[in-house]
Amino acid sequence: MERANGRKENQLRDITISVDVLKNPHGSALIRWGDNIVLCTAFVEESVPPFQKGSGSGWITAEYSMLPASNNTRRMRDISKLRLDGRSSEIQRLIGRSLRSIADLELLGERSIWVDCDVLQADGGTRCASITGGVVAVYSAMQKLLEKKVIEENPIRSFAAAVSVGVGEDSSLLVDLDYLEDSAALVDMNLVMDEDFGTIEIQGTGEKRPITPVEMAAMVELAKNAIANLIEIQKRSLGIGL
Amino acid sequence: MERANGRKENQLRDITISVDVLKNPHGSALIRWGDNIVLCTAFVEESVPPFQKGSGSGWITAEYSMLPASNNTRRMRDISKLRLDGRSSEIQRLIGRSLRSIADLELLGERSIWVDCDVLQADGGTRCASITGGVVAVYSAMQKLLEKKVIEENPIRSFAAAVSVGVGEDSSLLVDLDYLEDSAALVDMNLVMDEDFGTIEIQGTGEKRPITPVEMAAMVELAKNAIANLIEIQKRSLGIGL
Amino acid sequence: MERANGRKENQLRDITISVDVLKNPHGSALIRWGDNIVLCTAFVEESVPPFQKGSGSGWITAEYSMLPASNNTRRMRDISKLRLDGRSSEIQRLIGRSLRSIADLELLGERSIWVDCDVLQADGGTRCASITGGVVAVYSAMQKLLEKKVIEENPIRSFAAAVSVGVGEDSSLLVDLDYLEDSAALVDMNLVMDEDFGTIEIQGTGEKRPITPVEMAAMVELAKNAIANLIEIQKRSLGIGL
Amino acid sequence: MERANGRKENQLRDITISVDVLKNPHGSALIRWGDNIVLCTAFVEESVPPFQKGSGSGWITAEYSMLPASNNTRRMRDISKLRLDGRSSEIQRLIGRSLRSIADLELLGERSIWVDCDVLQADGGTRCASITGGVVAVYSAMQKLLEKKVIEENPIRSFAAAVSVGVGEDSSLLVDLDYLEDSAALVDMNLVMDEDFGTIEIQGTGEKRPITPVEMAAMVELAKNAIANLIEIQKRSLGIGL
Amino acid sequence: MERANGRKENQLRDITISVDVLKNPHGSALIRWGDNIVLCTAFVEESVPPFQKGSGSGWITAEYSMLPASNNTRRMRDISKLRLDGRSSEIQRLIGRSLRSIADLELLGERSIWVDCDVLQADGGTRCASITGGVVAVYSAMQKLLEKKVIEENPIRSFAAAVSVGVGEDSSLLVDLDYLEDSAALVDMNLVMDEDFGTIEIQGTGEKRPITPVEMAAMVELAKNAIANLIEIQKRSLGIGL
Amino acid sequence: MERANGRKENQLRDITISVDVLKNPHGSALIRWGDNIVLCTAFVEESVPPFQKGSGSGWITAEYSMLPASNNTRRMRDISKLRLDGRSSEIQRLIGRSLRSIADLELLGERSIWVDCDVLQADGGTRCASITGGVVAVYSAMQKLLEKKVIEENPIRSFAAAVSVGVGEDSSLLVDLDYLEDSAALVDMNLVMDEDFGTIEIQGTGEKRPITPVEMAAMVELAKNAIANLIEIQKRSLGIGL
């Protein structure tokens, strides 16, 4: 089965990350990933949630939201329904866990990082774009704190990125599914990995049938190359020598 | 490292499922899983959500909630905070996806099943208990509809159960973590599998360090035996010959 | 008119109270009253609401809620409607007032007792079951505090219980109405009484016609015997010598 | 013990009811009861709640609210807390039940009456003032419908009024307690009675000690005279010959 | 085109302001302006919002709300919709800004004034009535504080009032539009002016066509006479010599 | 007093409008106005609000929101506070009125246009940027409908733009105030004008002292040139010959 734009099964869509696009947050990254556009920002606050007070350690909280015009029909705002969308709630928890797992919260000190991922345009894979861009925004914010000597070491221990892998309608293994591919996939998995290809988060769903053990191993393997590419893009966007 | 009650690393806690404990819902199951106590109920309604109308297919929606006294400190009710707890939101989406993936929604017809999982007491693993008990509640509800000839075939295509697996503090592989084990685990995974050990849902988190590929394979393998036991317990609770 | 199960007009339904059924709250009671099943729990917190601060006295707050599957059609959760059900609000205020009126809040000290009454199954009379079970849960919690020498005397000055009385369709005086009887009753009253048959709370409604003074006196009289039985059941459940 | 303004124990405060003070609602009554000022309005809508549809009968719904400046400290609005005050919820249910019990909902036809009771100033007894004024507002609204031949008979079968009775600090029986008396009362009861002194609603609370049976009978008796006076005031305000 | 009641184009409707109509708030004013009836109250609290803490200055916050029966169809309460009406939000911000701009917040000291404007009956111009009545309520409250020597000088530096001006269907310039005139107006403006006819707030809308510069000047001029009359009425209501 | 970047008193900041930057909404415009960045989108729906049904006319609704990272401290999301920010509510009503006043809603037919203005970065004047960008987004959306022959004529009768004018600290008349200028301004006005300099909306506030009539006229005059420039920018962005 042909993928859009003649993309190969193991090929990522075109991805660009623009860093520090806004003047107010300590760090920001605008990630364009295929037709996804996500604005990721990182604000540092000199306080922590109650459960971290006096611990000497910090915290990272993520919020994820889709703008009303990000989809092909207009999405009502959460505030109009007075409830946070369940999917957004699930995704922002995933982003927060992913970012905390690559950060040394003691090096951060008793500070909070608020990471906001706002989807301007969506085409399948916004959670992966949010995590990948969010890492860049947080890293950049930490560099600012380092420069101002607020902290002594960048608390980000390892870069990390996220990618989807799945089994398409025709049983082909696909990396980085767009919206149409995702809707048709038999099986669907999101993987967050660090620089050593250690899995930070794995979330897989047997959409149309269960995942076999063989597929699971193959998908994890397939993701690695994509993760390597993504981390290269992250580092290049930050001007970090590879 | 010793597990509580001398439990072996690959051993489940004691589990009992009482079926049809309430008179109103079409199906219900009270599952006691170690110190977890979860009441799972299934109500059938003769209508479907808007997006399924006219499709000839049904829908399954799950809600998950912890009673205020289920934890070791009192939990404020969601309604007192006017927002659904983020973790509950994540879990009930997982339960819903799991149940829908083992059901033939066309056999259900244009009907909805509301599955409510209310945690009376929690000790690590309530989402697994909810899925495992929820399957029983739904199966029992479907049997009632079969007896009344509302449907012609039980839409549940396969039993399914859920279990947690993890890597403990001392790097031992553990199945079915209790609350204390879960808090200390290096790595933590929840697996939902069907009767053929196909993975319906996998959610893994590198809590304290990334998951290695070897661990991931070992954990999936380890889960299988537990799933087999759980499905046996489900069937026995329903009086189904093994 | 025949009552269900050949019950006499002045006869209570079968009632059992299981004490300390949960491990987390300081006290708990599962009350089965006919087909009603209510889980009552009591959590003690070392703080008081703002209006009691510095008073040396404590406070008791009650919350009442029906689980979605407790009725014959599924009940939407309060959080799904973003508002506390009006009837629940009325009932939990009644439970709170009843419990506070039998407690010596100075003996409790600056502590709060949270009483949660969650209805697992309903068949008319859940507010009476909640009060009757709530008294047991609170009493048990206070005994724990006594044993730990947190307090010096049990602040519960008197047992108390609640029962409904009404005038049935055929003008018969009935005690402890089930759901069907309650729906058909001409007149309906809930009475909360202490061990000396002093009325702590009375709430009567002329559902289909006004209550006559003669009826009111007769109903109060009728309730006494039931209250005596209920307090006996409470004490027995707690292992208190009668 | 002296009552304020030399009032006798069985004496009501000064009460005036101004009818049809607003031009928009079908009926309205401004009741001044001692220092209480409550604006009661009745709007008729040509529709009924879902549970009455097709029944041929109507419905009466009441809402009760205190304006921010009605008390001696400013009261935050419900909308600022995003929740209906529990006490308001309890009171508006009482008003609604009281009004429905004196109305022939079949004579009303498939129409709804919305009764709004807004407290401009409070001094103990606002629920009684709301019911007493609400009856007048509804009666007046029904007269308008009669004049316009929308209905053929006034659905209000009997006037009804409400009054508080209580046992004061010095054990004296008091009718119509003001705020200070109510705060100090040992025992407190609200009674809603119709023209024949049949009790429509009774709500009694042993605030500081239980109510004795003798007191209860005495309080009901004491209320009758007050109710007779109140109904006279209602009728006079409406220009109805006594 | 004839105006209702033979009113001239530059003529205000009949307006009366009754001062200190309630016993609890520090100041209150019931303003009847044609068929509008608005209750304005001012409560002083000995605290300020966080952003004013330590500033030595106070704050004035206004809330505006329409009672359910104030319009010709019943208005649902904000709390029933769980959201503050957008128009109310806009108006209460206007009232707050207007009152703050005539007050010397340093003379007020670190205190808050809560101004509540509750519309009992509406007929076009309730925001103007609220501001005009609100000034009186606040002034009266400040006089009380002066009398009690809580403050040393009345912080209200100048009286101020509000009036609407517009261009009617027939292009006539109209002052003080009632509901029907407002609905038909081509152009509509609300002006808040102080005693020297300085404009504190101007809000104009080209409802059916843009406002021309000539009209704008003429409307501002037209408003002055009305403002002079309104301030005279304010002062007279407070017994201030003109 | 020097303005930032040597800007003259009557000079606008640099403004660029990028049209159709998103693939999903019918029209979109990203407006950069000095340091403000606002994303304006227009979605057309084939339905109208209840009050327009059957009228043959359409409707335009605007929503305005600031992203959490748009300010110099992080802004909590509305959904986290469960209430729409009062200022946002005021601004989105202004945007909606402005857009409706330049549109022929009959030409639109029974369709709704949802205009979303999301502020990515704020520096004073976001409401003006939203209106100016919103007009472009709507115009572009209408052109799409024209091309698809859904409508026969572009319902936008005239371009329109918005600009702020004010009196600075040193009494100089300033056009297009940035955040610092706005905070210090004595007087502040927002003007929405059409192509003929007719005023569609005027909102002026005497922030630190009242506005004089002379100032008001001068400010309106000053705005005209800015509006002419803005409309030129709008047209150029849409490729419309001037």
XYZ file of C-alpha atoms in Angstrom, chain A:
242
model
C 0.000 0.000 0.000
C 1.272 3.439 -1.027
C 1.873 5.942 1.740
C 1.116 9.595 1.085
C 3.921 11.477 -0.704
C 5.620 8.198 -1.567
C 6.863 7.836 1.983
C 8.586 4.559 2.847
C 7.282 2.336 5.635
C 10.134 3.195 7.966
C 10.333 6.857 6.975
C 9.368 9.811 9.148
C 7.400 12.711 7.748
C 9.309 16.002 7.256
C 10.004 17.550 10.627
C 11.334 20.971 11.563
C 11.727 22.470 15.018
C 12.079 26.228 15.501
C 13.461 27.092 18.922
C 12.668 30.096 21.107
C 9.947 31.441 18.860
C 8.275 33.368 21.693
C 9.771 36.029 23.958
C 7.979 35.306 27.208
C 8.430 31.621 28.137
C 11.893 30.501 29.213
C 11.958 28.058 26.347
C 9.743 27.396 23.340
C 9.703 25.200 20.269
C 7.412 25.253 17.281
C 7.425 21.785 15.798
C 6.089 21.104 12.327
C 5.815 17.379 11.818
C 4.176 16.582 8.496
C 0.921 18.521 8.713
C 1.030 18.681 12.515
C 1.941 22.062 13.985
C 2.446 22.148 17.756
C 3.652 25.052 19.851
C 5.553 23.791 22.906
C 6.547 26.211 25.653
C 8.319 25.877 28.979
C 7.807 28.337 31.808
C 9.818 28.033 35.007
C 8.217 29.039 38.303
C 10.007 29.432 41.597
C 7.615 27.156 43.469
C 6.590 23.521 43.564
C 3.325 21.643 44.118
C 2.495 20.933 47.801
C 3.691 17.299 47.642
C 7.225 18.426 46.664
C 7.586 21.242 49.203
C 10.719 20.922 51.295
C 11.961 18.000 49.191
C 14.689 20.014 47.481
C 13.369 18.622 44.200
C 11.328 20.240 41.463
C 8.437 19.178 39.281
C 7.366 19.206 35.650
C 3.708 19.549 34.697
C 2.429 19.352 31.146
C -0.780 20.624 29.607
C -1.977 19.658 26.148
C -4.737 21.275 24.187
C -5.986 21.424 20.619
C -7.003 24.809 19.215
C -10.560 24.921 17.846
C -9.319 25.150 14.260
C -6.739 22.348 14.480
C -9.067 19.672 13.098
C -11.157 19.344 9.995
C -14.293 20.270 11.889
C -14.220 22.973 14.543
C -13.485 21.665 18.007
C -15.441 23.242 20.855
C -13.160 24.672 23.514
C -12.902 22.776 26.799
C -14.144 25.839 28.690
C -17.345 25.831 26.617
C -18.035 22.301 27.826
C -16.624 23.046 31.300
C -14.592 19.865 31.198
C -11.129 18.913 30.097
C -11.323 16.570 27.150
C -10.578 12.978 28.282
C -8.099 12.399 25.486
C -6.244 15.635 26.321
C -6.126 14.576 29.954
C -4.583 11.235 28.999
C -2.048 12.842 26.653
C -0.889 15.559 29.021
C -0.252 12.949 31.718
C 1.869 11.015 29.217
C 3.860 14.147 28.270
C 4.440 15.023 31.923
C 5.636 11.508 32.838
C 7.948 11.416 29.813
C 9.584 14.735 30.609
C 9.975 13.961 34.312
C 11.649 10.662 33.513
C 14.527 12.308 31.624
C 14.987 15.118 34.129
C 16.983 15.102 37.339
C 14.439 16.887 39.501
C 17.005 17.455 42.250
C 19.248 19.387 39.885
C 16.218 21.501 39.015
C 15.808 22.441 42.666
C 12.464 23.499 44.123
C 11.174 24.888 40.849
C 8.330 23.928 38.554
C 8.420 23.735 34.808
C 5.086 24.226 33.105
C 5.138 22.701 29.664
C 2.280 23.742 27.392
C 1.686 21.911 24.150
C -0.920 23.643 22.011
C -1.824 21.991 18.758
C -2.359 24.539 15.982
C -2.908 21.863 13.334
C -3.359 18.114 13.711
C -2.759 15.188 11.366
C -2.055 12.130 13.510
C 0.791 11.973 15.986
C 0.288 15.182 17.959
C 1.258 13.475 21.223
C 4.570 12.396 19.719
C 5.156 15.886 18.322
C 4.301 17.367 21.730
C 6.792 15.186 23.572
C 9.502 15.671 20.967
C 8.993 19.432 20.880
C 8.454 19.621 24.631
C 11.892 18.144 25.291
C 13.432 20.895 23.167
C 11.457 23.646 24.896
C 12.454 22.360 28.339
C 16.083 21.890 27.329
C 16.226 25.439 25.999
C 14.602 26.800 29.175
C 17.193 24.975 31.273
C 20.008 26.468 29.173
C 18.634 29.944 29.996
C 18.699 29.121 33.693
C 22.228 27.825 33.342
C 23.331 31.024 31.617
C 21.760 33.080 34.415
C 23.457 30.744 36.907
C 20.123 29.935 38.511
C 21.058 26.275 38.239
C 24.485 24.702 37.949
C 23.831 21.837 35.598
C 21.190 21.162 32.962
C 18.764 18.733 34.675
C 17.934 17.041 31.363
C 19.946 13.813 31.592
C 19.138 12.525 28.145
C 17.261 13.690 25.099
C 14.137 11.721 24.323
C 11.609 11.635 21.533
C 8.369 9.887 20.697
C 7.089 8.156 17.615
C 4.128 6.047 16.623
C 4.476 2.642 15.029
C 1.669 0.478 13.800
C 0.444 -2.333 11.647
C -1.372 -1.014 8.610
C -4.445 -2.419 6.918
C -2.266 -4.545 4.676
C -0.256 -5.851 7.654
C 2.767 -3.704 6.778
C 4.740 -2.290 9.677
C 4.579 1.491 9.535
C 6.439 4.166 11.405
C 4.939 7.604 12.111
C 1.310 7.146 11.081
C -0.631 10.125 9.763
C -4.302 10.585 10.610
C -5.648 8.408 7.822
C -3.140 5.623 8.465
C -3.860 5.782 12.174
C -7.601 5.434 11.594
C -7.095 2.347 9.463
C -4.326 0.699 11.524
C -4.911 -2.769 12.925
C -2.525 -2.109 15.760
C -1.070 1.136 17.056
C 1.729 1.959 19.470
C 3.383 5.088 20.781
C 6.941 4.794 22.037
C 8.962 7.322 23.981
C 12.654 6.480 24.023
C 15.785 8.141 25.325
C 19.156 8.476 23.596
C 20.076 4.872 24.458
C 16.797 3.551 23.023
C 15.596 2.745 26.505
C 11.796 2.824 26.524
C 10.432 5.534 28.799
C 6.804 5.034 27.848
C 5.084 2.455 25.708
C 1.378 2.579 24.933
C 0.010 0.057 22.529
C -3.542 -0.731 21.503
C -4.876 -3.606 19.498
C -7.295 -1.381 17.603
C -8.788 -4.019 15.339
C -7.091 -7.185 16.632
C -4.590 -8.088 19.399
C -0.891 -7.361 19.005
C 1.280 -10.428 18.558
C 4.556 -10.767 20.480
C 6.484 -10.818 17.204
C 4.898 -7.583 16.059
C 5.589 -5.942 19.368
C 9.295 -6.702 19.143
C 9.402 -5.610 15.501
C 7.652 -2.340 16.251
C 9.995 -1.502 19.113
C 12.934 -2.236 16.811
C 11.435 -0.140 14.024
C 10.982 2.796 16.339
C 14.648 2.999 17.215
C 15.795 4.410 13.905
C 13.043 7.007 13.975
C 13.972 7.993 17.518
C 17.610 8.402 16.463
C 16.516 10.719 13.645
C 14.241 12.691 15.932
C 16.928 13.239 18.539
C 19.263 14.401 15.773
C 16.623 16.940 14.683
C 16.171 18.074 18.306
C 19.887 18.591 18.814
C 20.324 20.379 15.504
C 17.461 22.736 16.367
C 19.294 23.596 19.581
C 22.634 23.972 17.872
C 24.104 21.050 19.772
C 27.000 19.318 18.028
C 26.173 15.748 17.175
